[in-house]
């Protein structure tokens, strides 16, 4: 649940000081400090940096980033990543690595991308993202193994017996999770299996296997990487209602039936003006946490009417802050992930009419009020 950023070795105030920064600070301060304080400082620094190469020349990274503020609170702060932007836009990659300690592939681990033909997997983009995360000490949240959407035609249109469908599911999950064993810390195993009215959503899996496809998926994922934390992930469960009740019953019965499920992801695709209050969200997260589940905010964006004015962006910032506050108030809420981070690349304008500007950085990668509100809440 805690940040796994390898730069941070101990879980106290020092854990917020990246070793690279500490090393640079020590070099600069050597002449200024009295020897006594220097020795104490060096001892703590050495402890904090155990295992890292402190002799390398490194550029200090700014201390007041979202990432550093989150690490001090033991929180993963992540963003969904557009893999095309990551490879073609240097500024996009720079801000991502500077500000976040976790990534979620926005699309490249979905079935259609990673398993485009029967028996053929394409790991190119997913591998690149995992490598990027490792190079920058970031956690990876894998997304997603089983969904009703983004499936290739061969899967959707095949005529499968129940046993054949189970075999395909097992092959996919064991291959994908197995490839990233030890490298992807958390998986959204099953995504959006519940419809708005609380019934099981129609999908190729429900039609071919029946309701127990969900438990099977968790078991297959666990078998492929027993150390990975496994999540059920869904939207519109931030406030009480039929859907939240159905998700609650689903995950409880899965666990009671022995399925290896660790947590529940609250996607959080929110319309700014109708956002749930902090109290509502805290109660919703708490409902699952008290029942023994880890929880996470997995896909937050806060859309507004476009073009946005200052009032809307102020309100948006308050919504971001209250969602983070609800997560921080819930001891089992270990990750706060937004669906993208810059308005330059967001699914919102394409999926919601006349809505956009939903993320904490603008199209020029400048921090918005929402970003400042998040840093403030963490401090
Ligand atoms: C979205 C992506 O952002 C889009 O690029 C893609 O075209 C469709 O999927 N819930 C989820 C995500 O779990 O995987 C979805 O991502 C957004 C809604």
XYZ file of C-alpha atoms and ligand atoms in Angstrom:
397
model
C 0.000 0.000 0.000
C 2.831 2.371 0.728
C 4.837 4.091 -1.926
C 7.414 1.732 -3.310
C 9.555 4.484 -4.738
C 13.056 3.045 -4.335
C 14.370 6.520 -3.663
C 12.581 6.415 -0.337
C 13.952 3.876 2.066
C 12.496 4.698 5.451
C 9.009 5.633 6.398
C 9.461 8.847 8.344
C 10.036 12.445 7.456
C 13.262 11.528 5.683
C 11.367 9.328 3.305
C 10.176 12.497 1.607
C 13.674 13.563 0.689
C 14.799 11.757 -2.414
C 18.357 10.535 -1.996
C 19.418 12.353 -5.128
C 18.274 15.588 -3.577
C 19.801 14.737 -0.228
C 23.154 13.946 -1.802
C 23.185 17.247 -3.658
C 22.118 19.095 -0.538
C 24.929 17.504 1.462
C 27.531 18.535 -1.081
C 26.280 22.102 -1.017
C 25.921 22.382 2.729
C 29.269 20.815 3.750
C 31.085 24.079 4.176
C 28.233 25.764 5.998
C 27.445 23.234 8.668
C 29.163 22.664 11.982
C 30.891 19.291 12.082
C 28.514 17.882 14.711
C 25.422 18.587 12.682
C 27.194 17.434 9.568
C 27.914 14.032 11.081
C 24.333 13.639 12.283
C 23.052 14.716 8.904
C 25.393 12.310 7.124
C 24.316 9.432 9.356
C 20.639 9.993 8.643
C 21.404 10.528 4.983
C 23.356 7.293 4.765
C 20.522 5.440 6.457
C 17.944 6.947 4.168
C 20.005 6.207 1.094
C 21.042 2.647 1.896
C 21.286 0.753 -1.340
C 21.464 3.746 -3.658
C 24.545 5.084 -5.348
C 24.988 8.382 -3.545
C 28.356 9.130 -5.181
C 26.830 9.702 -8.632
C 26.559 13.280 -9.877
C 22.861 13.995 -10.013
C 20.586 16.917 -10.617
C 18.468 17.690 -7.583
C 14.757 17.353 -8.274
C 12.487 20.024 -6.848
C 11.211 19.156 -3.406
C 7.732 20.604 -3.647
C 6.358 18.251 -6.299
C 3.142 16.288 -6.007
C 5.234 13.158 -5.996
C 7.350 14.182 -3.041
C 4.392 15.478 -1.094
C 2.587 12.167 -1.686
C 5.598 10.062 -0.734
C 5.748 11.834 2.614
C 2.186 10.655 3.229
C 2.956 7.097 2.071
C 0.609 7.543 -0.885
C 0.931 6.457 -4.485
C 0.035 9.360 -6.740
C -0.389 8.210 -10.296
C -1.644 9.061 -13.744
C -2.932 7.095 -16.697
C -0.383 7.306 -19.478
C -0.953 7.860 -23.176
C 1.810 5.689 -24.635
C 2.053 7.639 -27.905
C 2.583 10.887 -26.027
C 5.129 9.221 -23.782
C 7.299 8.257 -26.724
C 6.903 11.420 -28.795
C 6.631 14.294 -26.311
C 9.637 14.955 -24.125
C 7.851 17.506 -21.922
C 5.031 15.014 -21.277
C 7.500 12.369 -20.086
C 9.404 14.893 -17.972
C 6.366 16.145 -16.074
C 5.088 12.609 -15.578
C 8.353 11.441 -14.022
C 8.739 14.594 -11.944
C 5.245 14.678 -10.473
C 4.043 11.079 -10.145
C 5.235 7.918 -8.445
C 2.813 5.580 -10.198
C 1.495 4.981 -13.711
C -1.470 3.190 -15.237
C -1.439 2.313 -18.936
C -4.435 4.146 -20.368
C -4.950 1.609 -23.153
C -1.914 -0.516 -23.977
C -2.581 -3.356 -21.543
C -6.188 -3.698 -22.660
C -6.997 -6.912 -24.454
C -7.331 -5.340 -27.904
C -3.816 -3.917 -27.727
C -1.899 -6.579 -25.912
C -3.596 -9.671 -27.354
C -4.776 -8.575 -30.805
C -4.970 -12.027 -32.410
C -5.672 -15.425 -30.953
C -2.339 -16.793 -29.781
C -0.465 -13.540 -30.537
C 0.480 -11.012 -27.895
C 2.023 -7.594 -28.505
C 3.868 -6.332 -25.455
C 5.814 -3.553 -27.153
C 4.047 -0.510 -25.720
C 3.304 -2.107 -22.360
C 6.945 -3.129 -21.943
C 8.062 0.417 -22.753
C 5.811 1.857 -20.077
C 6.953 -0.654 -17.460
C 10.570 0.163 -18.315
C 9.866 3.882 -18.015
C 8.279 3.294 -14.613
C 11.262 1.273 -13.427
C 13.716 3.906 -14.636
C 11.877 6.538 -12.620
C 11.076 4.547 -9.499
C 7.359 4.398 -10.202
C 4.779 1.749 -9.331
C 2.682 0.281 -12.154
C -1.062 -0.326 -11.782
C -1.962 -2.826 -14.486
C -5.217 -2.041 -16.302
C -7.168 -4.129 -17.167
C -7.446 -7.896 -17.593
C -11.178 -8.474 -18.032
C -13.600 -5.921 -19.437
C -16.714 -5.858 -21.607
C -15.067 -3.252 -23.833
C -11.887 -2.913 -25.875
C -11.870 -6.577 -26.806
C -10.628 -7.751 -30.220
C -13.165 -9.049 -32.737
C -11.749 -12.574 -32.605
C -12.684 -12.738 -28.950
C -16.028 -10.926 -29.126
C -17.260 -12.740 -32.193
C -15.871 -16.207 -31.570
C -18.382 -18.875 -30.631
C -16.986 -20.334 -27.462
C -18.124 -23.165 -25.293
C -17.829 -22.450 -21.601
C -14.660 -24.525 -21.305
C -13.091 -22.840 -24.309
C -13.872 -19.396 -22.923
C -12.323 -20.332 -19.578
C -9.233 -21.595 -21.402
C -8.923 -18.285 -23.302
C -9.324 -16.316 -20.086
C -6.681 -18.394 -18.338
C -4.282 -18.121 -21.249
C -4.652 -14.337 -21.375
C -4.360 -13.670 -17.670
C -1.521 -16.070 -17.008
C 0.443 -14.743 -19.995
C -0.025 -11.034 -19.255
C 0.269 -11.164 -15.469
C 3.068 -13.707 -15.745
C 5.073 -11.446 -18.027
C 4.961 -8.606 -15.511
C 5.256 -10.750 -12.404
C 7.070 -8.703 -9.777
C 6.905 -5.585 -11.973
C 3.238 -4.645 -11.829
C 2.293 -4.186 -8.191
C -1.470 -3.889 -8.598
C -3.919 -5.118 -11.228
C -7.410 -3.991 -12.095
C -8.401 -7.592 -12.687
C -12.058 -7.098 -13.522
C -13.345 -3.757 -14.785
C -16.947 -2.519 -14.728
C -18.767 -5.845 -14.318
C -21.797 -4.209 -12.704
C -24.384 -2.180 -14.637
C -25.968 1.009 -13.343
C -29.003 -0.798 -11.908
C -26.840 -3.210 -9.960
C -27.214 -6.230 -12.250
C -24.286 -8.009 -13.867
C -23.334 -6.214 -17.063
C -23.634 -8.083 -20.337
C -20.278 -9.153 -21.751
C -18.656 -11.937 -23.708
C -17.590 -13.391 -20.358
C -21.003 -13.370 -18.761
C -22.522 -14.918 -21.888
C -19.966 -17.689 -22.297
C -18.826 -18.505 -18.752
C -21.537 -17.089 -16.514
C -21.146 -15.044 -13.308
C -18.231 -17.062 -12.002
C -15.915 -15.613 -14.666
C -15.173 -12.925 -12.095
C -13.877 -15.242 -9.381
C -11.964 -17.276 -11.948
C -10.200 -14.137 -13.224
C -8.999 -13.251 -9.732
C -7.791 -16.792 -9.138
C -5.905 -16.903 -12.458
C -4.258 -13.541 -11.733
C -3.232 -14.623 -8.257
C -1.769 -17.860 -9.570
C 0.303 -15.910 -12.110
C 1.672 -13.436 -9.542
C 0.834 -14.232 -5.924
C 2.411 -10.986 -4.709
C 0.368 -8.630 -6.906
C -2.535 -6.770 -5.278
C -5.741 -7.532 -7.105
C -8.578 -5.019 -7.556
C -12.126 -4.895 -8.773
C -12.530 -1.497 -10.516
C -15.689 0.457 -11.365
C -17.271 3.887 -11.843
C -20.290 5.595 -10.272
C -19.706 3.934 -6.926
C -18.531 7.128 -5.232
C -21.987 7.745 -3.766
C -24.413 5.260 -2.196
C -26.962 3.600 -4.434
C -27.917 0.394 -6.216
C -24.623 0.173 -8.052
C -22.453 0.675 -4.987
C -24.554 -1.883 -3.094
C -24.154 -4.411 -5.893
C -20.381 -3.900 -6.065
C -20.185 -4.266 -2.299
C -22.134 -7.535 -2.395
C -20.072 -8.762 -5.325
C -16.673 -8.241 -3.718
C -17.842 -9.535 -0.365
C -19.225 -12.721 -1.862
C -16.103 -13.160 -3.964
C -13.928 -12.929 -0.897
C -16.213 -15.124 1.198
C -16.067 -17.677 -1.575
C -12.263 -17.688 -1.358
C -11.365 -15.476 -4.334
C -8.020 -13.678 -3.883
C -9.345 -10.119 -4.087
C -7.506 -7.351 -2.245
C -9.255 -4.150 -3.083
C -11.752 -1.989 -4.879
C -10.861 0.790 -7.292
C -13.128 3.831 -7.393
C -12.627 5.227 -10.876
C -13.981 8.694 -10.159
C -14.881 10.134 -13.548
C -16.665 13.099 -12.077
C -18.637 16.054 -13.390
C -17.473 19.046 -11.391
C -20.903 20.497 -10.601
C -22.439 17.214 -9.460
C -19.406 15.821 -7.612
C -20.085 13.858 -4.426
C -19.149 15.728 -1.266
C -16.026 14.841 0.677
C -18.208 13.343 3.433
C -20.094 11.152 0.960
C -16.920 9.896 -0.642
C -15.235 9.301 2.720
C -18.221 7.226 3.809
C -18.171 5.245 0.550
C -14.457 4.472 0.763
C -14.924 3.667 4.447
C -17.722 1.204 3.728
C -15.353 -0.980 1.720
C -12.316 -0.355 3.900
C -14.208 -1.356 7.049
C -15.231 -4.567 5.330
C -11.525 -5.346 4.934
C -10.795 -4.160 1.405
C -8.019 -1.882 0.280
C -9.413 1.023 -1.722
C -7.938 3.343 -4.326
C -8.956 6.260 -6.483
C -8.016 4.846 -9.864
C -9.189 7.116 -12.703
C -10.059 10.532 -11.376
C -10.888 13.362 -13.715
C -13.149 16.297 -12.986
C -14.752 17.550 -16.169
C -16.135 21.036 -16.655
C -17.995 22.843 -19.440
C -15.596 24.141 -22.025
C -14.184 26.649 -22.427
C -13.809 26.805 -18.679
C -13.812 30.076 -16.752
C -12.041 30.873 -13.532
C -15.026 30.015 -11.342
C -15.267 26.565 -12.892
C -11.570 25.884 -12.436
C -11.725 27.034 -8.815
C -14.622 24.699 -8.202
C -12.755 21.902 -10.009
C -9.749 22.416 -7.741
C -11.990 22.103 -4.689
C -13.367 18.821 -6.024
C -9.873 17.435 -6.609
C -8.902 18.474 -3.109
C -11.956 16.872 -1.524
C -11.444 13.543 -3.325
C -7.847 13.478 -2.132
C -8.934 14.437 1.375
C -11.385 11.535 1.422
C -8.619 9.152 0.350
C -6.219 10.512 2.976
C -8.926 10.163 5.631
C -9.251 6.461 4.791
C -6.300 4.496 6.146
C -6.731 1.755 3.521
C -6.724 4.182 0.585
C -3.237 3.679 -0.838
C -3.397 5.208 -4.306
C -4.725 8.369 -5.887
C -4.604 8.112 -9.681
C -5.927 10.543 -12.267
C -6.966 9.533 -15.790
C -4.183 11.386 -17.538
C -2.561 14.482 -16.091
C -2.624 17.085 -18.826
C -5.572 18.528 -20.737
C -3.425 17.967 -23.828
C -4.293 14.259 -23.654
C -7.582 13.315 -22.084
C -10.421 11.040 -23.103
C -13.005 13.521 -21.815
C -13.618 15.784 -24.844
C -14.146 12.754 -27.079
C -16.528 10.994 -24.703
C -18.498 13.816 -23.030
C -20.224 16.504 -25.084
C -18.900 20.018 -24.496
C -16.863 18.877 -21.503
C -13.121 18.942 -21.002
C -10.211 20.611 -19.171
C -10.588 17.843 -16.612
C -6.998 17.347 -15.422
C -4.512 19.069 -13.062
C -2.161 20.350 -15.814
C -3.236 22.465 -18.781
C -2.387 21.749 -22.405
C 0.939 23.564 -22.022
C 1.748 21.344 -19.023
C 1.393 24.260 -16.647
C -0.083 23.394 -13.245
C -3.693 24.484 -12.742
C -5.481 25.384 -9.498
C -6.349 21.687 -9.207
C -2.660 20.796 -9.016
C -1.982 23.409 -6.340
C -4.984 22.182 -4.353
C -3.626 18.628 -4.391
C -0.172 19.658 -3.177
C -1.767 21.790 -0.481
C -3.954 18.919 0.710
C -0.938 16.630 0.954
C 0.951 19.175 3.008
C -10.704 4.951 -21.941
C -9.476 5.599 -22.578
O -9.143 6.741 -21.844
C -9.754 5.963 -24.000
O -8.576 6.423 -24.641
C -10.319 4.768 -24.752
O -10.684 5.161 -26.053
C -11.516 4.190 -24.035
O -11.140 3.858 -22.702
N -13.038 3.507 -17.636
C -11.914 2.738 -17.784
C -10.871 3.160 -18.740
O -11.722 1.775 -17.034
O -10.156 2.079 -19.263
C -11.438 4.010 -19.855
O -10.356 4.481 -20.652
C -12.240 5.150 -19.286
C -13.393 4.624 -18.463
